[in-house]
Amino acid sequence: LLLVFCFHHCTMATVLFKRLISALFLSALTLKSATCFGPSYCPKGLSCRDIQANGYSFSCTTVGAPGSKHPVMFLHGFPEFAKFWNPVLQSWAEEKADVYGVACDLRGYSPGASPDNIEEYSYDIFVTDVFAIATAAKMDKFHLVGHDHGAGLGWLTAAARTKGSERILTYTAMAVPHADTFSSAVAGPNHVEAQQVGSMYMNQFSIPDCATENDNALFKLFGGGGFATPKAFQKAFWWYSGSIPKYLARAPVLSKDIIAKYPAQAGFVNAVQQALPVPIRPAEPQVQPIGNLTIPTTFICGKQDPYLLCTLPYAMNSKDYIQGAKFTFVSVDCGHDSLHVSQSGCASAKDVQDTIDAITAQIMGS
């Protein structure tokens, strides 16, 4: 599927935006599991089923079976679905690995787990979803892997303050550094201007009704994002409302002159600002730090990611939040999506395999 923007009068800014938006979202927008979920769409070797947890029904893709040596839970990002993880699950199926992997369309993405109240989309509630799904899937202890917003959620879920180490064996974060170091980069005294610009769009995404404002402008920019209506898409945006600024600092809204200093980020940031204008305003600091993890942790960073600048020195500070356990940093030659060969992701299948190998090494080498 191609990402199509329905602008009848394209300016240079929107032309540039078309090129740049794919660097963050194109692959995710092609994974419309909310509209094509079902047994007939499950790749060979995988299973698709609903898992009842926390009072909701989550649409899930699995490989292996309970009782396997390595139970693994996957958390997708925005606006992605469980099928984002198919390359990993399929690789394990082909290798007949002794794993039990579970990837679900999370709250706001599963039709049976999409409540209508914004209050139901806090990170604290998402944490209870993770453990409830694991319990329902017959996982006592398990490895956790997250990408994008799923990585942000994963850092909190695996943190010592949530008692994550009691059930989570290892954690693998993709693209998003530890929430506390990320927050200091966008709002702290040692902020990183490039990351502030790269994160500026989160101001719009955390507006409670952003998907429907300005004649559904963001819904149109994302080609629906895999959702049938703006109202349905809004629930994916509520992940931002439920995490900012409590666990993730809010980036400032900066001037056009500052944004222009960073051309790799400017096209996307300006296009979102054009769709949903927000006045210049200062950053808002993180309210509640996540704190330390005490389990082995791997951080996988796409070198070409234009918005989560995880190769910058600040991101390496994630290691300071891993106490008494091994921290591993893996840099892959990909963009934001390091599991698919695409404009937004990796240049070759080898690069994708490097990511799969890093995930596998953390889980099976632990």
Tab-separated table of C-alpha atoms in Angstrom:
chain	number	residue	atom	x	y	z
A	1	LEU	CA	0.000	0.000	0.000
A	2	LEU	CA	1.128	3.514	-0.688
A	3	LEU	CA	0.710	6.410	1.689
A	4	VAL	CA	-1.461	8.909	-0.172
A	5	PHE	CA	-2.036	12.465	0.987
A	6	CYS	CA	-5.192	14.066	-0.327
A	7	PHE	CA	-3.950	17.585	-0.922
A	8	HIS	CA	-5.360	19.192	-4.070
A	9	HIS	CA	-2.879	22.060	-3.961
A	10	CYS	CA	0.594	20.831	-3.027
A	11	THR	CA	3.058	23.409	-1.831
A	12	MET	CA	6.776	22.763	-1.599
A	13	ALA	CA	6.332	22.132	2.117
A	14	THR	CA	3.851	19.330	1.581
A	15	VAL	CA	5.983	17.806	-1.175
A	16	LEU	CA	8.909	17.709	1.222
A	17	PHE	CA	6.626	16.346	3.915
A	18	LYS	CA	5.628	13.419	1.705
A	19	ARG	CA	9.257	12.433	1.445
A	20	LEU	CA	10.016	12.835	5.118
A	21	ILE	CA	6.939	11.442	6.804
A	22	SER	CA	7.718	8.001	5.479
A	23	ALA	CA	10.963	8.117	7.432
A	24	LEU	CA	8.886	7.713	10.606
A	25	PHE	CA	5.551	6.193	9.697
A	26	LEU	CA	5.281	4.632	6.216
A	27	SER	CA	5.849	1.051	7.244
A	28	ALA	CA	3.492	1.352	10.193
A	29	LEU	CA	0.723	2.744	8.023
A	30	THR	CA	0.879	-0.279	5.737
A	31	LEU	CA	0.242	-2.685	8.611
A	32	LYS	CA	-3.511	-2.336	8.825
A	33	SER	CA	-4.136	-5.282	11.076
A	34	ALA	CA	-7.203	-3.591	12.551
A	35	THR	CA	-8.951	-4.046	9.214
A	36	CYS	CA	-7.458	-7.369	8.078
A	37	PHE	CA	-7.068	-9.273	11.328
A	38	GLY	CA	-8.101	-12.899	11.207
A	39	PRO	CA	-6.826	-16.434	10.657
A	40	SER	CA	-6.622	-16.030	6.871
A	41	TYR	CA	-4.148	-13.167	7.316
A	42	CYS	CA	-1.784	-14.987	9.634
A	43	PRO	CA	1.532	-15.832	7.987
A	44	LYS	CA	2.527	-19.462	7.832
A	45	GLY	CA	3.714	-20.743	11.180
A	46	LEU	CA	1.915	-18.084	13.210
A	47	SER	CA	-1.460	-18.066	14.925
A	48	CYS	CA	-3.986	-15.265	15.369
A	49	ARG	CA	-6.451	-15.217	18.232
A	50	ASP	CA	-8.173	-12.970	20.727
A	51	ILE	CA	-6.826	-12.858	24.277
A	52	GLN	CA	-9.211	-11.752	27.042
A	53	ALA	CA	-7.426	-9.572	29.572
A	54	ASN	CA	-8.168	-6.630	31.873
A	55	GLY	CA	-11.834	-6.763	30.848
A	56	TYR	CA	-11.079	-6.394	27.121
A	57	SER	CA	-10.423	-8.535	24.062
A	58	PHE	CA	-7.010	-8.047	22.439
A	59	SER	CA	-6.312	-9.201	18.875
A	60	CYS	CA	-3.009	-11.071	19.024
A	61	THR	CA	-0.504	-12.863	16.819
A	62	THR	CA	1.537	-15.652	18.385
A	63	VAL	CA	4.318	-18.080	17.641
A	64	GLY	CA	5.010	-21.228	19.635
A	65	ALA	CA	3.026	-22.310	22.659
A	66	PRO	CA	2.889	-21.859	26.425
A	67	GLY	CA	5.591	-23.859	28.165
A	68	SER	CA	8.280	-23.003	25.627
A	69	LYS	CA	11.691	-22.099	27.030
A	70	HIS	CA	11.537	-18.421	26.083
A	71	PRO	CA	8.206	-16.571	26.593
A	72	VAL	CA	8.233	-13.125	24.959
A	73	MET	CA	5.762	-10.211	24.952
A	74	PHE	CA	5.935	-7.547	22.226
A	75	LEU	CA	4.647	-3.949	22.434
A	76	HIS	CA	4.099	-2.045	19.181
A	77	GLY	CA	4.301	1.711	18.673
A	78	PHE	CA	2.346	4.500	16.959
A	79	PRO	CA	0.534	4.049	14.667
A	80	GLU	CA	1.526	0.430	14.393
A	81	PHE	CA	-0.197	-2.849	15.064
A	82	ALA	CA	0.897	-6.322	16.176
A	83	LYS	CA	1.900	-7.182	12.606
A	84	PHE	CA	4.870	-4.881	12.983
A	85	TRP	CA	6.497	-7.821	14.781
A	86	ASN	CA	5.806	-10.446	12.099
A	87	PRO	CA	9.421	-10.501	10.800
A	88	VAL	CA	10.645	-11.580	14.238
A	89	LEU	CA	7.855	-14.083	14.813
A	90	GLN	CA	8.204	-15.569	11.323
A	91	SER	CA	11.967	-15.893	11.718
A	92	TRP	CA	11.491	-17.829	14.940
A	93	ALA	CA	8.805	-20.005	13.358
A	94	GLU	CA	11.082	-20.901	10.444
A	95	GLU	CA	13.927	-21.709	12.816
A	96	LYS	CA	11.590	-23.737	15.053
A	97	ALA	CA	12.959	-21.767	17.974
A	98	ASP	CA	11.906	-22.795	21.471
A	99	VAL	CA	9.942	-19.584	22.031
A	100	TYR	CA	6.422	-18.492	22.816
A	101	GLY	CA	5.966	-15.013	21.386
A	102	VAL	CA	2.844	-12.887	21.818
A	103	ALA	CA	2.230	-9.621	19.954
A	104	CYS	CA	-1.149	-7.948	20.398
A	105	ASP	CA	-2.909	-4.937	18.938
A	106	LEU	CA	-2.785	-2.913	22.132
A	107	ARG	CA	-5.355	-0.682	23.831
A	108	GLY	CA	-6.836	1.702	21.287
A	109	TYR	CA	-5.822	-0.567	18.403
A	110	SER	CA	-7.780	-3.761	19.132
A	111	PRO	CA	-11.469	-3.256	18.302
A	112	GLY	CA	-12.360	-5.114	21.495
A	113	ALA	CA	-10.015	-3.026	23.645
A	114	SER	CA	-10.750	0.559	22.627
A	115	PRO	CA	-12.676	2.368	25.376
A	116	ASP	CA	-14.126	5.777	24.536
A	117	ASN	CA	-12.728	7.768	27.485
A	118	ILE	CA	-9.333	9.457	27.339
A	119	GLU	CA	-8.834	8.629	31.025
A	120	GLU	CA	-8.539	4.959	30.029
A	121	TYR	CA	-5.321	5.608	28.087
A	122	SER	CA	-2.786	6.405	30.771
A	123	TYR	CA	0.573	4.649	30.834
A	124	ASP	CA	-0.303	3.349	34.294
A	125	ILE	CA	-3.295	1.496	32.856
A	126	PHE	CA	-1.225	0.242	29.915
A	127	VAL	CA	1.189	-1.337	32.390
A	128	THR	CA	-1.676	-3.334	33.890
A	129	ASP	CA	-2.662	-4.400	30.349
A	130	VAL	CA	0.810	-5.827	29.743
A	131	PHE	CA	0.778	-7.971	32.854
A	132	ALA	CA	-2.864	-8.982	32.354
A	133	ILE	CA	-2.208	-10.099	28.766
A	134	ALA	CA	0.868	-12.034	29.920
A	135	THR	CA	-1.180	-13.788	32.605
A	136	ALA	CA	-3.999	-14.607	30.196
A	137	ALA	CA	-1.436	-15.917	27.690
A	138	LYS	CA	-0.109	-18.252	30.394
A	139	MET	CA	3.176	-16.426	30.905
A	140	ASP	CA	4.440	-16.191	34.451
A	141	LYS	CA	7.816	-14.624	33.757
A	142	PHE	CA	8.620	-13.285	30.287
A	143	HIS	CA	10.949	-11.227	28.138
A	144	LEU	CA	9.647	-7.838	26.989
A	145	VAL	CA	10.329	-6.094	23.661
A	146	GLY	CA	8.966	-2.651	22.689
A	147	HIS	CA	9.224	-0.273	19.741
A	148	ASP	CA	8.416	3.451	19.571
A	149	HIS	CA	5.587	4.179	22.029
A	150	GLY	CA	5.695	0.512	22.966
A	151	ALA	CA	9.328	1.063	23.975
A	152	GLY	CA	8.358	4.046	26.101
A	153	LEU	CA	5.717	1.922	27.790
A	154	GLY	CA	8.190	-0.920	28.129
A	155	TRP	CA	10.698	1.192	30.050
A	156	LEU	CA	8.001	1.949	32.638
A	157	THR	CA	6.674	-1.619	32.714
A	158	ALA	CA	10.137	-3.077	33.284
A	159	ALA	CA	11.196	-0.495	35.870
A	160	ALA	CA	11.902	-1.487	39.442
A	161	ARG	CA	9.264	0.993	40.671
A	162	THR	CA	6.532	-1.059	38.945
A	163	LYS	CA	8.049	-4.294	40.263
A	164	GLY	CA	8.630	-5.246	36.651
A	165	SER	CA	11.690	-7.288	37.569
A	166	GLU	CA	9.451	-9.718	39.458
A	167	ARG	CA	8.035	-11.003	36.162
A	168	ILE	CA	10.137	-9.519	33.345
A	169	LEU	CA	13.333	-11.415	32.566
A	170	THR	CA	14.923	-8.989	30.077
A	171	TYR	CA	13.909	-5.819	28.274
A	172	THR	CA	14.672	-4.769	24.688
A	173	ALA	CA	13.808	-1.192	23.673
A	174	MET	CA	13.824	-0.123	20.034
A	175	ALA	CA	14.217	3.537	18.978
A	176	VAL	CA	13.221	5.193	22.277
A	177	PRO	CA	15.903	5.681	24.953
A	178	HIS	CA	15.093	5.511	28.653
A	179	ALA	CA	12.222	7.910	29.378
A	180	ASP	CA	14.192	9.889	31.970
A	181	THR	CA	17.152	10.571	29.687
A	182	PHE	CA	14.820	11.346	26.788
A	183	SER	CA	12.921	13.788	28.993
A	184	SER	CA	16.103	15.562	30.040
A	185	ALA	CA	17.007	15.954	26.361
A	186	VAL	CA	13.755	17.708	25.471
A	187	ALA	CA	13.106	19.700	28.650
A	188	GLY	CA	16.094	19.678	30.987
A	189	PRO	CA	18.847	22.241	31.594
A	190	ASN	CA	21.104	20.131	29.356
A	191	HIS	CA	18.484	19.836	26.622
A	192	VAL	CA	19.457	18.831	23.100
A	193	GLU	CA	18.006	21.259	20.574
A	194	ALA	CA	17.965	18.762	17.706
A	195	GLN	CA	15.912	16.323	19.798
A	196	GLN	CA	13.595	19.127	20.864
A	197	VAL	CA	12.874	19.851	17.207
A	198	GLY	CA	12.525	16.147	16.416
A	199	SER	CA	9.962	15.756	19.220
A	200	MET	CA	7.986	18.946	18.640
A	201	TYR	CA	5.142	17.108	16.889
A	202	MET	CA	4.229	15.481	20.201
A	203	ASN	CA	2.612	18.788	21.204
A	204	GLN	CA	-0.026	18.297	18.538
A	205	PHE	CA	-0.360	14.555	19.075
A	206	SER	CA	-1.164	15.007	22.780
A	207	ILE	CA	-4.089	17.370	22.142
A	208	PRO	CA	-7.168	15.404	23.304
A	209	ASP	CA	-9.118	15.802	20.051
A	210	CYS	CA	-6.217	16.239	17.612
A	211	ALA	CA	-7.460	13.641	15.106
A	212	THR	CA	-10.674	15.559	14.450
A	213	GLU	CA	-9.466	19.169	14.718
A	214	ASN	CA	-9.156	21.355	11.593
A	215	ASP	CA	-11.410	19.137	9.511
A	216	ASN	CA	-9.626	15.921	10.499
A	217	ALA	CA	-6.276	17.316	9.297
A	218	LEU	CA	-4.020	14.807	11.080
A	219	PHE	CA	-6.247	11.896	10.098
A	220	LYS	CA	-5.812	12.974	6.476
A	221	LEU	CA	-2.054	13.452	6.786
A	222	PHE	CA	-1.679	9.885	7.991
A	223	GLY	CA	-4.040	8.440	5.404
A	224	GLY	CA	-6.140	7.229	8.320
A	225	GLY	CA	-3.200	5.537	10.044
A	226	GLY	CA	-4.835	2.136	9.604
A	227	PHE	CA	-8.098	3.267	11.208
A	228	ALA	CA	-11.506	3.635	9.582
A	229	THR	CA	-12.480	6.946	11.182
A	230	PRO	CA	-10.886	9.949	12.896
A	231	LYS	CA	-12.654	8.967	16.106
A	232	ALA	CA	-11.010	5.542	16.034
A	233	PHE	CA	-7.606	7.033	15.181
A	234	GLN	CA	-7.919	9.430	18.125
A	235	LYS	CA	-7.522	6.525	20.520
A	236	ALA	CA	-4.030	5.855	19.181
A	237	PHE	CA	-3.140	9.523	19.761
A	238	TRP	CA	-4.380	9.222	23.343
A	239	TRP	CA	-1.204	7.248	24.061
A	240	TYR	CA	0.539	10.639	23.933
A	241	SER	CA	-2.034	12.236	26.248
A	242	GLY	CA	-1.571	9.344	28.671
A	243	SER	CA	2.210	9.666	28.878
A	244	ILE	CA	2.990	13.392	28.421
A	245	PRO	CA	4.094	15.070	30.632
A	246	LYS	CA	3.724	12.552	33.456
A	247	TYR	CA	6.349	10.103	32.228
A	248	LEU	CA	7.697	11.861	29.124
A	249	ALA	CA	8.586	15.546	29.050
A	250	ARG	CA	6.783	17.772	26.563
A	251	ALA	CA	9.107	19.323	23.986
A	252	PRO	CA	8.886	23.079	23.424
A	253	VAL	CA	7.207	24.598	20.391
A	254	LEU	CA	10.072	26.393	18.697
A	255	SER	CA	10.347	29.179	16.151
A	256	LYS	CA	10.601	28.561	12.426
A	257	ASP	CA	14.175	29.848	12.479
A	258	ILE	CA	15.239	27.197	14.982
A	259	ILE	CA	13.357	24.447	13.165
A	260	ALA	CA	15.040	25.438	9.892
A	261	LYS	CA	18.443	24.605	11.415
A	262	TYR	CA	17.487	20.928	11.287
A	263	PRO	CA	16.338	20.110	7.730
A	264	ALA	CA	16.035	16.377	8.424
A	265	GLN	CA	13.274	17.106	10.923
A	266	ALA	CA	11.853	20.353	9.537
A	267	GLY	CA	9.609	18.950	6.814
A	268	PHE	CA	7.607	16.731	9.111
A	269	VAL	CA	7.496	19.176	12.008
A	270	ASN	CA	6.355	22.035	9.781
A	271	ALA	CA	3.707	19.904	8.088
A	272	VAL	CA	2.222	18.868	11.439
A	273	GLN	CA	2.365	22.493	12.582
A	274	GLN	CA	0.563	23.531	9.395
A	275	ALA	CA	-2.112	20.894	9.927
A	276	LEU	CA	-2.635	21.781	13.587
A	277	PRO	CA	-0.967	25.084	14.554
A	278	VAL	CA	0.343	25.420	18.118
A	279	PRO	CA	1.860	28.689	19.403
A	280	ILE	CA	5.464	28.942	20.521
A	281	ARG	CA	5.771	27.826	24.137
A	282	PRO	CA	8.411	26.431	26.501
A	283	ALA	CA	9.061	22.795	27.279
A	284	GLU	CA	7.213	21.076	30.094
A	285	PRO	CA	9.357	18.802	32.268
A	286	GLN	CA	8.665	15.206	33.102
A	287	VAL	CA	6.498	14.984	36.222
A	288	GLN	CA	7.395	11.517	37.470
A	289	PRO	CA	10.736	9.884	36.639
A	290	ILE	CA	10.628	6.190	35.794
A	291	GLY	CA	13.873	5.400	37.565
A	292	ASN	CA	16.092	2.338	37.354
A	293	LEU	CA	15.726	-1.087	35.802
A	294	THR	CA	17.428	-4.054	37.427
A	295	ILE	CA	17.182	-6.556	34.551
A	296	PRO	CA	19.377	-7.109	31.464
A	297	THR	CA	18.456	-4.447	28.905
A	298	THR	CA	19.219	-3.959	25.222
A	299	PHE	CA	18.687	-0.676	23.391
A	300	ILE	CA	18.434	-0.982	19.585
A	301	CYS	CA	18.904	2.269	17.678
A	302	GLY	CA	18.332	2.972	13.991
A	303	LYS	CA	21.223	5.149	12.792
A	304	GLN	CA	19.027	6.914	10.242
A	305	ASP	CA	16.053	7.627	12.536
A	306	PRO	CA	15.339	11.330	11.905
A	307	TYR	CA	13.081	11.973	14.901
A	308	LEU	CA	14.293	9.809	17.771
A	309	LEU	CA	17.959	10.737	17.582
A	310	CYS	CA	19.171	7.713	19.470
A	311	THR	CA	22.769	7.895	18.235
A	312	LEU	CA	23.332	11.226	19.978
A	313	PRO	CA	25.399	11.102	23.192
A	314	TYR	CA	22.401	11.867	25.427
A	315	ALA	CA	20.700	8.605	24.449
A	316	MET	CA	23.697	6.614	25.666
A	317	ASN	CA	22.836	7.804	29.176
A	318	SER	CA	20.161	5.114	29.182
A	319	LYS	CA	22.855	2.806	30.521
A	320	ASP	CA	22.974	4.843	33.732
A	321	TYR	CA	19.474	3.621	34.600
A	322	ILE	CA	20.375	-0.081	34.437
A	323	GLN	CA	21.526	-1.149	37.890
A	324	GLY	CA	23.154	-4.482	38.661
A	325	ALA	CA	22.479	-5.895	35.209
A	326	LYS	CA	24.004	-5.836	31.721
A	327	PHE	CA	23.213	-3.004	29.298
A	328	THR	CA	23.766	-3.578	25.579
A	329	PHE	CA	23.623	-0.919	22.876
A	330	VAL	CA	23.043	-2.029	19.286
A	331	SER	CA	23.158	0.363	16.344
A	332	VAL	CA	21.577	-0.844	13.085
A	333	ASP	CA	21.749	0.765	9.652
A	334	CYS	CA	18.028	1.542	9.512
A	335	GLY	CA	15.599	4.360	10.087
A	336	HIS	CA	12.824	4.429	12.656
A	337	ASP	CA	11.480	1.059	11.526
A	338	SER	CA	14.285	-1.453	11.835
A	339	LEU	CA	12.206	-4.546	11.042
A	340	HIS	CA	11.193	-3.865	7.440
A	341	VAL	CA	12.946	-3.022	4.199
A	342	SER	CA	11.331	0.269	3.255
A	343	GLN	CA	11.971	3.977	2.887
A	344	SER	CA	11.156	4.378	6.565
A	345	GLY	CA	13.223	1.440	7.663
A	346	CYS	CA	16.140	-0.645	6.483
A	347	ALA	CA	17.933	-0.623	3.155
A	348	SER	CA	18.386	-4.382	3.008
A	349	ALA	CA	17.187	-7.668	4.421
A	350	LYS	CA	20.579	-8.022	6.103
A	351	ASP	CA	19.902	-4.882	8.143
A	352	VAL	CA	16.536	-6.304	9.227
A	353	GLN	CA	18.252	-9.548	10.185
A	354	ASP	CA	20.732	-7.591	12.311
A	355	THR	CA	17.781	-6.281	14.339
A	356	ILE	CA	16.206	-9.721	14.657
A	357	ASP	CA	19.548	-11.153	15.735
A	358	ALA	CA	19.918	-8.483	18.432
A	359	ILE	CA	16.431	-9.206	19.807
A	360	THR	CA	17.091	-12.950	19.708
A	361	ALA	CA	20.492	-12.648	21.383
A	362	GLN	CA	19.020	-10.743	24.320
A	363	ILE	CA	16.291	-13.329	24.852
A	364	MET	CA	18.023	-16.615	24.106
A	365	GLY	CA	21.389	-15.590	25.459
A	366	SER	CA	20.031	-14.590	28.853
